[in-house]
Amino acid sequence: METLANNLTAVILAAGQGTRMKSKKPKVLHEILGRPMLAYLIDTLKSAGVDDIVLVVGHQAERVQEAYRDYGVRFVVQEPQLGTGHAVQVAMPAVPPAAGTVMVLCGDAPLISGDSILALQRLHKSTGAAITIQTIELADGAHYGRVVREAGQVKAIVQCKDAKDCPEILAIGEINTGAYCFDAAFLKENLSRLAPSPVTREIYLTDLIQMAREQGRAVAPLVDPDRDNLLGINSRAELAAATQTIKRAINARHLDRGVTFIDPESAYIESGVTIGQDTTIYPNVYLQGQTVIGEDCVIEASVKIVDSTLENNVYVKMGSVITQSRLAAGVDIGPCAHLRPGADLRQRVHVGNFVEVKKSVLHEGVKAGHLTYLGDAEVGAGTNVGAGTITCNYDGEQKHRTIIGEKVFIGSNTALVAPVTVGAGAYVGAGSTITKEVPPGKLGISRARQVNKERRLIGTKKK
Ligand code: UD1
Ligand code: CA
């Protein structure tokens, strides 16, 4: 990708509370497909070559700093929060003296594309303007700042709240997105001259536009066509809309790379997930975290996979949940299988309906077809685990391991009371409660012997 970012520092304004979210947590901690919203903005800036990023935090500053600690940004704390102009005043000491351009972005508009960022910089560079502002055209300017032009030139940005009595201003459809490039020297000279709005008492960054005009400096507007990605996130409805936007972009990339979706609108795939060619994704699927899915897999409907690796040719049937697990080539699971952390299913393992596996290795070709719990277990290659088998791994205080050898047959409804071992080639009779070792090749059986008695007639209904 083209980069232009020499001597440029980006300042992201994120000190506000985000009142309209009606939330206990600061707005910029709300997530879009598993990532806090600024993660997208920071990634985009970096991919456009902007490496020096200052994040202005304020409301619940510590929480916000904690969340973005590993994102390679510098923090400035704005306390109290007196407006966007004040936020940039507070950030200025953190801007390196050598910076020629300061790009200001709003933390609550994190979907801006790399192309939009580059276009803004390019225009700023080519015009030598004091301020380059990004605008969009809307049918209804809503709560956004209105761009007031005179003979085509930008004269001012007027805040919606300050224009309550000016219908002609409110009627303007061109609005300020909140992304700008400033000439750093102009910014340093003029920031301290901003005065609070008489209406809201906030210090507006946008008042610098009139100042530039008064000083005969150019203000360059860039009308960006990419409306959907530039609208801010101020409410839960806009957060949901942003999720849809990101989802579509991610799924479009997978479609491009040869993944089939029955309904791409209904699959929620986080940005850290990779999917191999010719894999098919059914509706209502959630793929999260650092999940890797191989080629020729099928992920049926209503499946959730978190931080797991699926090799090629894995088939996941409807309603299964997989967390921090590995599924080798040719594995098939479900419907309604539950693989919990540490489930390690080797090649061609079959795990059927209502089977739960936790912290267990199932070696090649193991079959556990129905209604089973395998926890803290090792199951040897080719072993068949009968319906309703339970590893009793917890004695009320500690977890214990169950070791089952190769080519074992565990009869249905067996309880394996751990710690316990079943040797290779052994056979366990159905309905057994196994508390002692079953040696290799032996038949272990432990259940009450059946007795058949005379049927009493008393109490039976006459026909
Ligand atoms: C702001 C703009 C408006 C523009 C809109 C685009 C101003 C005065 N208004 O309005 O012209 O159309 O963004 O979304 O600039 N913030 C701080 N510290 C503060 C106040 C705000 O860091 O003291 C941050 C907020 O966290 C937010 C951003 O600045 O990320 C914008 O602030 P917000 O209060 O949302 O401004 P808007 O009313 O949306
Ligand atoms: Ca806003």
Coordinates of C-alpha atoms and ligand atoms in Angstrom, one line a residue:
M1 CA 0.0 0.0 0.0
E2 CA 1.1 3.6 -0.7
T3 CA 2.4 5.5 2.3
L4 CA 2.8 9.2 2.8
A5 CA 3.3 9.4 6.5
N6 CA 6.6 11.1 6.8
N7 CA 6.7 13.5 9.8
L8 CA 3.1 12.7 10.6
T9 CA 1.7 12.1 14.1
A10 CA -1.9 10.8 14.4
V11 CA -3.9 11.9 17.5
I12 CA -7.0 9.8 18.2
L13 CA -9.5 11.5 20.4
A14 CA -11.0 8.9 22.8
A15 CA -11.5 10.7 26.2
G16 CA -15.2 11.0 26.0
Q17 CA -17.7 8.8 27.8
G18 CA -20.0 8.2 25.0
T19 CA -23.2 9.1 26.8
R20 CA -25.5 7.9 24.0
M21 CA -24.2 4.4 24.4
K22 CA -25.9 4.2 27.8
S23 CA -23.2 2.0 29.1
K24 CA -21.1 1.5 32.2
K25 CA -18.0 1.1 30.0
P26 CA -16.3 3.8 28.0
K27 CA -17.5 3.9 24.4
V28 CA -14.1 2.9 22.8
L29 CA -14.1 -0.4 24.8
H30 CA -17.2 -1.6 23.1
E31 CA -16.3 -4.4 20.7
I32 CA -16.9 -5.1 17.1
L33 CA -16.6 -8.8 16.3
G34 CA -14.4 -9.5 19.3
R35 CA -12.1 -6.5 19.2
P36 CA -12.4 -3.2 21.0
M37 CA -13.4 -0.7 18.3
L38 CA -10.1 1.3 18.2
A39 CA -8.2 -1.9 17.2
Y40 CA -9.6 -1.4 13.7
L41 CA -8.6 2.2 13.5
I42 CA -5.1 1.5 14.8
D43 CA -4.6 -1.3 12.4
T44 CA -5.7 0.8 9.5
L45 CA -3.4 3.7 10.4
K46 CA -0.5 1.3 10.7
S47 CA -1.2 -0.3 7.3
A48 CA -1.3 3.2 5.8
G49 CA 2.2 3.8 7.2
V50 CA 1.1 5.9 10.2
D51 CA 3.2 4.6 13.1
D52 CA 3.3 7.4 15.5
I53 CA -0.1 7.4 17.3
V54 CA -1.2 9.3 20.3
L55 CA -4.4 8.1 22.0
V56 CA -6.1 10.7 24.2
V57 CA -7.9 9.0 27.0
G58 CA -9.9 10.5 29.9
H59 CA -13.2 8.8 31.0
Q60 CA -12.1 5.6 32.8
A61 CA -8.6 6.3 31.5
E62 CA -7.0 3.4 33.2
R63 CA -9.4 0.8 31.7
V64 CA -8.9 2.2 28.2
Q65 CA -5.1 2.3 28.6
E66 CA -5.2 -1.3 29.8
A67 CA -7.2 -2.4 26.8
Y68 CA -4.9 -0.8 24.3
R69 CA -1.6 -1.4 26.0
D70 CA -0.3 -3.8 23.4
Y71 CA -1.4 -1.8 20.4
G72 CA 1.8 0.3 20.0
V73 CA 0.3 3.7 20.8
R74 CA 1.3 6.4 23.2
F75 CA -1.3 7.7 25.8
V76 CA -2.2 11.1 26.9
V77 CA -4.7 11.6 29.7
Q78 CA -7.2 14.5 29.3
E79 CA -8.8 15.2 32.7
P80 CA -11.3 16.9 32.8
Q81 CA -12.7 16.6 29.2
L82 CA -13.5 20.1 28.0
G83 CA -14.1 19.4 24.3
T84 CA -12.3 18.2 21.2
G85 CA -10.1 21.4 21.0
H86 CA -9.1 20.9 24.6
A87 CA -8.2 17.2 23.9
V88 CA -5.8 18.3 21.1
Q89 CA -4.3 20.9 23.4
V90 CA -3.6 18.2 25.9
A91 CA -2.1 15.9 23.2
M92 CA 0.2 18.5 21.7
P93 CA 3.2 18.1 24.1
A94 CA 3.3 14.4 23.0
V95 CA 3.6 15.3 19.4
P96 CA 7.3 15.2 18.4
P97 CA 8.7 18.7 17.5
A98 CA 9.8 17.4 14.1
A99 CA 6.2 16.5 13.1
G100 CA 5.1 18.6 10.2
T101 CA 1.5 17.3 10.1
V102 CA -0.9 16.3 12.8
M103 CA -3.7 14.1 11.8
V104 CA -6.7 14.1 14.2
L105 CA -9.2 11.3 14.2
C106 CA -12.2 10.5 16.4
G107 CA -12.0 7.3 18.3
D108 CA -15.7 6.8 17.7
A109 CA -15.3 6.7 14.0
P110 CA -13.0 3.7 13.8
L111 CA -14.0 2.2 10.4
I112 CA -12.2 4.8 8.2
S113 CA -10.4 3.0 5.4
G114 CA -6.7 3.2 4.6
D115 CA -7.7 4.8 1.3
S116 CA -9.6 7.6 3.1
I117 CA -6.6 8.2 5.3
L118 CA -4.2 8.4 2.4
A119 CA -6.6 10.6 0.4
L120 CA -6.7 13.1 3.3
Q121 CA -3.0 13.2 3.6
R122 CA -2.4 13.5 -0.1
L123 CA -4.7 16.5 -0.4
H124 CA -3.1 18.1 2.6
K125 CA 0.3 17.6 1.2
S126 CA -0.6 18.9 -2.3
T127 CA -2.4 22.0 -1.2
G128 CA -0.2 23.1 1.7
A129 CA -3.4 24.0 3.6
A130 CA -3.4 24.9 7.3
I131 CA -6.3 22.4 7.8
T132 CA -7.6 19.7 5.5
I133 CA -11.0 18.5 6.6
Q134 CA -12.9 15.3 5.7
T135 CA -16.6 15.7 5.0
I136 CA -19.5 13.6 3.8
E137 CA -22.8 14.4 2.2
L138 CA -25.9 13.2 4.1
A139 CA -29.6 13.6 3.4
D140 CA -30.0 14.5 7.1
G141 CA -27.0 15.9 9.0
A142 CA -28.3 14.6 12.3
H143 CA -26.2 15.6 15.3
Y144 CA -23.0 16.1 13.2
G145 CA -21.2 19.4 12.8
R146 CA -22.3 21.2 9.6
V147 CA -19.8 22.4 7.0
V148 CA -20.7 26.0 6.1
R149 CA -19.3 27.1 2.7
E150 CA -19.1 30.5 1.0
A151 CA -18.4 30.6 -2.7
G152 CA -17.3 26.9 -2.4
Q153 CA -14.7 27.7 0.3
V154 CA -15.1 26.2 3.7
K155 CA -15.9 29.1 6.1
A156 CA -16.7 27.3 9.3
I157 CA -18.0 24.1 11.0
V158 CA -21.0 24.8 13.1
Q159 CA -22.0 22.3 15.8
C160 CA -25.6 21.0 15.7
K161 CA -26.2 22.0 19.3
D162 CA -25.0 25.6 18.6
A163 CA -27.4 25.9 15.6
K164 CA -30.7 25.1 17.3
D165 CA -32.1 28.4 16.1
C166 CA -30.6 28.4 12.6
P167 CA -32.7 26.2 10.3
E168 CA -30.6 27.2 7.3
I169 CA -27.5 25.8 9.0
L170 CA -29.3 22.6 10.1
A171 CA -30.5 22.1 6.6
I172 CA -26.9 21.7 5.4
G173 CA -26.2 18.1 4.3
E174 CA -22.4 18.3 4.2
I175 CA -21.0 17.3 7.6
N176 CA -17.7 17.1 9.4
T177 CA -16.6 13.5 9.9
G178 CA -14.1 14.5 12.6
A179 CA -10.9 13.5 10.6
Y180 CA -8.5 16.3 9.8
C181 CA -4.9 17.0 8.9
F182 CA -3.3 20.1 10.5
D183 CA -0.2 21.9 9.7
A184 CA 1.7 21.3 13.0
A185 CA 3.1 24.8 13.2
F186 CA -0.4 26.4 12.7
L187 CA -1.9 24.1 15.3
K188 CA 0.8 25.0 17.9
E189 CA 0.3 28.7 17.3
N190 CA -3.5 28.7 17.5
L191 CA -4.7 25.9 19.8
S192 CA -4.2 28.1 22.9
R193 CA -6.4 30.8 21.4
L194 CA -9.6 28.6 21.3
A195 CA -12.4 29.8 23.5
P196 CA -15.3 27.7 24.9
S197 CA -18.6 27.7 23.0
P198 CA -21.1 30.1 24.6
V199 CA -23.7 27.4 24.2
T200 CA -22.1 24.2 25.5
R201 CA -18.9 25.6 27.3
E202 CA -16.9 23.0 25.3
I203 CA -13.7 24.0 23.5
Y204 CA -14.2 23.0 19.8
L205 CA -11.4 21.9 17.6
T206 CA -13.5 23.0 14.7
D207 CA -13.2 26.7 15.7
L208 CA -9.7 26.5 14.2
I209 CA -11.3 26.8 10.8
Q210 CA -12.4 30.4 11.3
M211 CA -9.0 31.2 12.7
A212 CA -7.3 29.8 9.6
R213 CA -9.6 31.8 7.4
E214 CA -8.9 35.0 9.4
Q215 CA -5.2 34.5 9.0
G216 CA -5.6 34.0 5.2
R217 CA -4.6 30.4 5.5
A218 CA -6.2 27.8 3.2
V219 CA -8.8 25.2 4.5
A220 CA -9.0 22.3 2.1
P221 CA -12.1 20.1 2.2
L222 CA -12.2 16.5 1.0
V223 CA -15.6 15.2 0.3
D224 CA -15.1 11.5 0.8
P225 CA -17.6 9.1 -0.9
D226 CA -17.1 6.3 1.7
R227 CA -20.1 7.4 3.9
D228 CA -20.7 4.0 5.6
N229 CA -17.2 3.8 7.0
L230 CA -17.0 7.4 8.1
L231 CA -20.1 7.7 10.2
G232 CA -19.4 7.6 13.9
I233 CA -20.5 5.1 16.5
N234 CA -22.6 7.0 19.1
S235 CA -25.3 4.6 20.0
R236 CA -25.9 0.8 20.2
A237 CA -27.7 1.0 16.9
E238 CA -24.7 2.5 15.2
L239 CA -22.5 -0.1 17.0
A240 CA -24.6 -2.8 15.5
A241 CA -24.4 -1.2 12.1
A242 CA -20.6 -1.1 12.4
T243 CA -20.6 -4.8 13.2
Q244 CA -22.5 -5.5 10.0
T245 CA -20.0 -3.4 8.0
I246 CA -17.0 -5.2 9.4
K247 CA -18.6 -8.6 9.1
R248 CA -19.4 -8.0 5.4
A249 CA -15.8 -6.8 4.7
I250 CA -14.3 -9.9 6.4
N251 CA -16.7 -12.3 4.7
A252 CA -16.0 -10.7 1.3
R253 CA -12.3 -11.4 1.8
H254 CA -13.1 -15.1 2.6
L255 CA -15.4 -15.4 -0.4
D256 CA -12.6 -13.9 -2.6
R257 CA -10.2 -16.6 -1.4
G258 CA -12.5 -19.5 -2.3
V259 CA -14.6 -20.1 0.8
T260 CA -18.3 -21.0 0.2
F261 CA -21.0 -19.4 2.4
I262 CA -24.6 -20.6 2.2
D263 CA -25.4 -17.1 3.6
P264 CA -22.5 -14.7 4.1
E265 CA -24.8 -12.3 5.9
S266 CA -25.3 -14.7 8.8
A267 CA -21.7 -15.8 9.5
Y268 CA -19.8 -13.8 12.2
I269 CA -16.1 -14.4 11.6
E270 CA -13.5 -12.4 13.6
S271 CA -10.6 -10.8 11.8
G272 CA -8.0 -13.2 13.3
V273 CA -9.6 -16.3 11.7
T274 CA -8.2 -18.0 8.6
I275 CA -10.2 -20.4 6.4
G276 CA -8.9 -22.7 3.7
Q277 CA -10.1 -23.1 0.1
D278 CA -13.3 -25.0 -0.6
T279 CA -14.5 -25.0 3.0
T280 CA -18.2 -24.4 3.3
I281 CA -19.8 -22.3 6.0
Y282 CA -23.5 -22.7 6.8
P283 CA -25.7 -20.0 8.4
N284 CA -25.4 -18.7 11.9
V285 CA -21.8 -19.7 12.4
Y286 CA -19.4 -17.9 14.8
L287 CA -15.7 -18.3 14.3
Q288 CA -13.7 -16.4 16.9
G289 CA -10.2 -15.5 18.2
Q290 CA -7.2 -17.2 16.6
T291 CA -9.1 -20.0 14.9
V292 CA -7.6 -21.7 11.9
I293 CA -9.7 -23.8 9.6
G294 CA -8.2 -25.9 6.8
E295 CA -9.4 -26.8 3.3
D296 CA -12.4 -28.8 2.4
C297 CA -14.0 -28.5 5.8
V298 CA -17.8 -28.2 6.4
I299 CA -19.0 -26.1 9.3
E300 CA -22.7 -26.7 9.6
A301 CA -25.3 -24.3 11.0
S302 CA -25.2 -22.8 14.5
V303 CA -21.6 -23.8 15.3
K304 CA -19.3 -21.7 17.5
I305 CA -15.5 -22.2 17.2
V306 CA -13.1 -20.2 19.4
D307 CA -9.3 -20.3 19.3
S308 CA -9.1 -23.7 17.7
T309 CA -7.3 -25.4 14.8
L310 CA -9.1 -27.6 12.3
E311 CA -7.0 -29.3 9.7
N312 CA -8.3 -30.2 6.2
N313 CA -11.5 -32.2 5.7
V314 CA -13.0 -31.7 9.1
Y315 CA -16.8 -32.0 9.3
V316 CA -18.5 -30.1 12.1
K317 CA -22.2 -30.9 12.3
M318 CA -24.9 -28.6 13.5
G319 CA -25.0 -27.1 17.0
S320 CA -21.4 -28.0 18.1
V321 CA -19.2 -25.7 20.2
I322 CA -15.4 -26.0 20.0
T323 CA -13.0 -24.0 22.3
Q324 CA -9.2 -24.2 22.3
S325 CA -9.1 -27.5 20.7
R326 CA -7.3 -29.3 17.8
L327 CA -9.1 -31.4 15.2
A328 CA -6.8 -33.3 12.8
A329 CA -7.6 -34.1 9.2
G330 CA -10.7 -36.2 8.6
V331 CA -12.3 -35.7 12.0
D332 CA -16.0 -35.4 12.2
I333 CA -18.0 -34.2 15.2
G334 CA -21.6 -33.5 16.2
P335 CA -24.4 -32.7 15.9
C336 CA -24.3 -31.0 19.3
A337 CA -20.7 -32.0 20.3
H338 CA -18.9 -29.9 22.9
L339 CA -15.1 -29.7 22.6
R340 CA -13.7 -27.8 25.6
P341 CA -10.2 -26.6 26.1
G342 CA -7.5 -29.2 25.5
A343 CA -9.6 -31.5 23.3
D344 CA -7.0 -33.0 20.9
L345 CA -8.7 -35.2 18.3
R346 CA -6.3 -37.0 16.0
Q347 CA -6.9 -38.1 12.4
R348 CA -10.3 -39.4 11.5
V349 CA -11.7 -39.4 15.1
H350 CA -15.5 -39.5 15.2
V351 CA -17.3 -37.7 18.0
G352 CA -21.0 -37.9 17.8
N353 CA -24.1 -36.2 19.3
F354 CA -24.0 -35.0 22.8
V355 CA -20.4 -35.9 23.4
E356 CA -18.3 -33.6 25.6
V357 CA -14.5 -33.8 25.5
K358 CA -12.1 -31.8 27.7
K359 CA -8.3 -31.9 28.1
S360 CA -8.1 -35.3 26.4
V361 CA -6.3 -36.9 23.5
L362 CA -8.3 -39.1 21.3
H363 CA -5.8 -40.9 19.1
E364 CA -6.4 -41.8 15.4
G365 CA -9.7 -43.4 14.5
V366 CA -11.3 -43.3 18.0
K367 CA -15.0 -43.4 17.9
A368 CA -17.2 -41.9 20.6
G369 CA -20.6 -41.8 18.9
H370 CA -23.2 -40.9 21.5
L371 CA -23.8 -39.2 24.9
T372 CA -20.4 -39.4 26.4
Y373 CA -18.1 -37.4 28.6
L374 CA -14.3 -37.8 28.2
G375 CA -12.3 -35.5 30.6
D376 CA -8.6 -35.7 31.5
A377 CA -8.4 -38.9 29.4
E378 CA -6.1 -40.5 26.8
V379 CA -7.8 -42.8 24.4
G380 CA -5.7 -45.1 22.2
A381 CA -6.0 -45.4 18.4
G382 CA -8.9 -47.4 17.1
T383 CA -10.7 -47.6 20.4
N384 CA -14.5 -47.6 20.4
V385 CA -16.2 -45.7 23.3
G386 CA -19.8 -46.9 23.7
A387 CA -22.8 -44.7 24.2
G388 CA -23.1 -43.1 27.6
T389 CA -19.5 -43.7 28.7
I390 CA -18.4 -41.3 31.4
T391 CA -15.0 -40.7 32.8
C392 CA -15.5 -39.9 36.4
N393 CA -12.5 -37.6 36.6
Y394 CA -13.4 -35.6 39.7
D395 CA -13.5 -37.0 43.2
G396 CA -14.9 -33.8 44.7
E397 CA -11.4 -32.4 45.4
Q398 CA -9.1 -33.3 42.5
K399 CA -9.1 -34.2 38.9
H400 CA -7.7 -37.6 37.9
R401 CA -6.7 -39.2 34.5
T402 CA -8.2 -42.1 32.6
I403 CA -5.9 -43.9 30.3
I404 CA -7.4 -46.2 27.7
G405 CA -5.1 -48.2 25.3
E406 CA -5.4 -48.9 21.6
K407 CA -8.2 -51.0 20.1
V408 CA -10.2 -51.1 23.3
F409 CA -14.0 -51.7 23.3
I410 CA -15.8 -49.8 26.1
G411 CA -19.4 -51.1 26.4
S412 CA -22.3 -48.7 26.7
N413 CA -23.1 -46.9 29.9
T414 CA -19.7 -47.5 31.5
A415 CA -18.4 -45.3 34.3
L416 CA -14.6 -45.1 34.4
V417 CA -13.7 -44.0 37.9
A418 CA -10.3 -42.2 37.6
P419 CA -7.5 -42.6 38.1
V420 CA -7.9 -45.8 36.1
T421 CA -6.3 -47.6 33.2
V422 CA -7.8 -49.9 30.6
G423 CA -5.1 -51.8 28.7
A424 CA -4.7 -52.2 24.9
G425 CA -7.1 -54.6 23.4
A426 CA -9.3 -54.9 26.5
Y427 CA -13.0 -55.2 26.6
V428 CA -15.4 -53.5 29.1
G429 CA -18.8 -55.0 29.6
A430 CA -21.8 -52.6 29.2
G431 CA -23.0 -51.0 32.3
S432 CA -19.8 -51.5 34.2
T433 CA -18.4 -49.2 36.9
I434 CA -14.6 -49.6 36.4
T435 CA -12.6 -48.7 39.5
K436 CA -9.5 -50.9 39.0
E437 CA -7.2 -51.5 36.1
V438 CA -8.4 -53.7 33.3
P439 CA -5.2 -55.4 32.0
P440 CA -4.5 -55.5 28.3
G441 CA -6.6 -58.0 26.4
K442 CA -8.8 -58.8 29.4
L443 CA -12.6 -58.4 29.8
G444 CA -13.5 -56.1 32.6
I445 CA -17.1 -56.4 33.8
S446 CA -18.6 -55.1 37.1
R447 CA -22.3 -55.0 37.4
A448 CA -25.0 -56.8 39.4
R449 CA -25.8 -60.2 38.1
Q450 CA -29.2 -60.4 36.6
V451 CA -31.8 -62.5 38.3
N452 CA -35.1 -63.4 36.8
K453 CA -37.9 -64.0 39.4
E454 CA -41.5 -65.2 39.1
R455 CA -43.7 -62.3 38.2
R456 CA -46.2 -61.6 41.1
L457 CA -49.8 -61.2 40.1
I458 CA -50.7 -58.9 43.0
G459 CA -51.1 -55.3 41.9
T460 CA -51.2 -56.1 38.2
K461 CA -54.2 -54.9 36.4
K462 CA -56.8 -57.3 35.2
K463 CA -57.2 -57.2 31.5
Ligands
UD1_1 C1 -17.6 16.0 16.8 C2 -17.4 17.3 16.0 C3 -18.4 17.3 14.9 C4 -18.3 16.1 14.0 C5 -18.4 14.8 14.9 C6 -18.1 13.7 14.0 C7 -16.4 18.9 17.5 C8 -16.7 20.1 18.4 N1 -17.5 18.4 16.9 O1 -18.9 16.0 17.4 O2 -18.2 18.5 14.2 O3 -19.4 16.2 13.1 O4 -17.5 14.8 15.9 O5 -18.3 12.5 14.7 O6 -15.3 18.6 17.3 N2 -13.4 13.7 22.9 C9 -12.3 13.8 23.7 N3 -12.3 14.8 24.6 C10 -13.3 15.7 24.8 C11 -14.4 15.6 24.0 C12 -14.4 14.6 23.0 O7 -11.3 13.1 23.6 O8 -13.1 16.5 25.7 C13 -13.4 12.7 21.9 C14 -14.6 11.7 22.0 O9 -14.2 10.6 22.9 C15 -14.9 11.3 20.6 C16 -14.5 12.5 19.8 O10 -13.6 13.3 20.6 O11 -14.2 10.2 20.2 C17 -15.6 13.3 19.3 O12 -16.3 13.8 20.4 P1 -17.9 13.8 20.5 O13 -18.3 14.3 21.8 O14 -18.4 12.5 20.1 O15 -18.2 14.9 19.4 P2 -19.5 15.0 18.5 O16 -20.5 15.7 19.2 O17 -19.7 13.7 17.9
CA2 CA -19.2 11.5 18.2

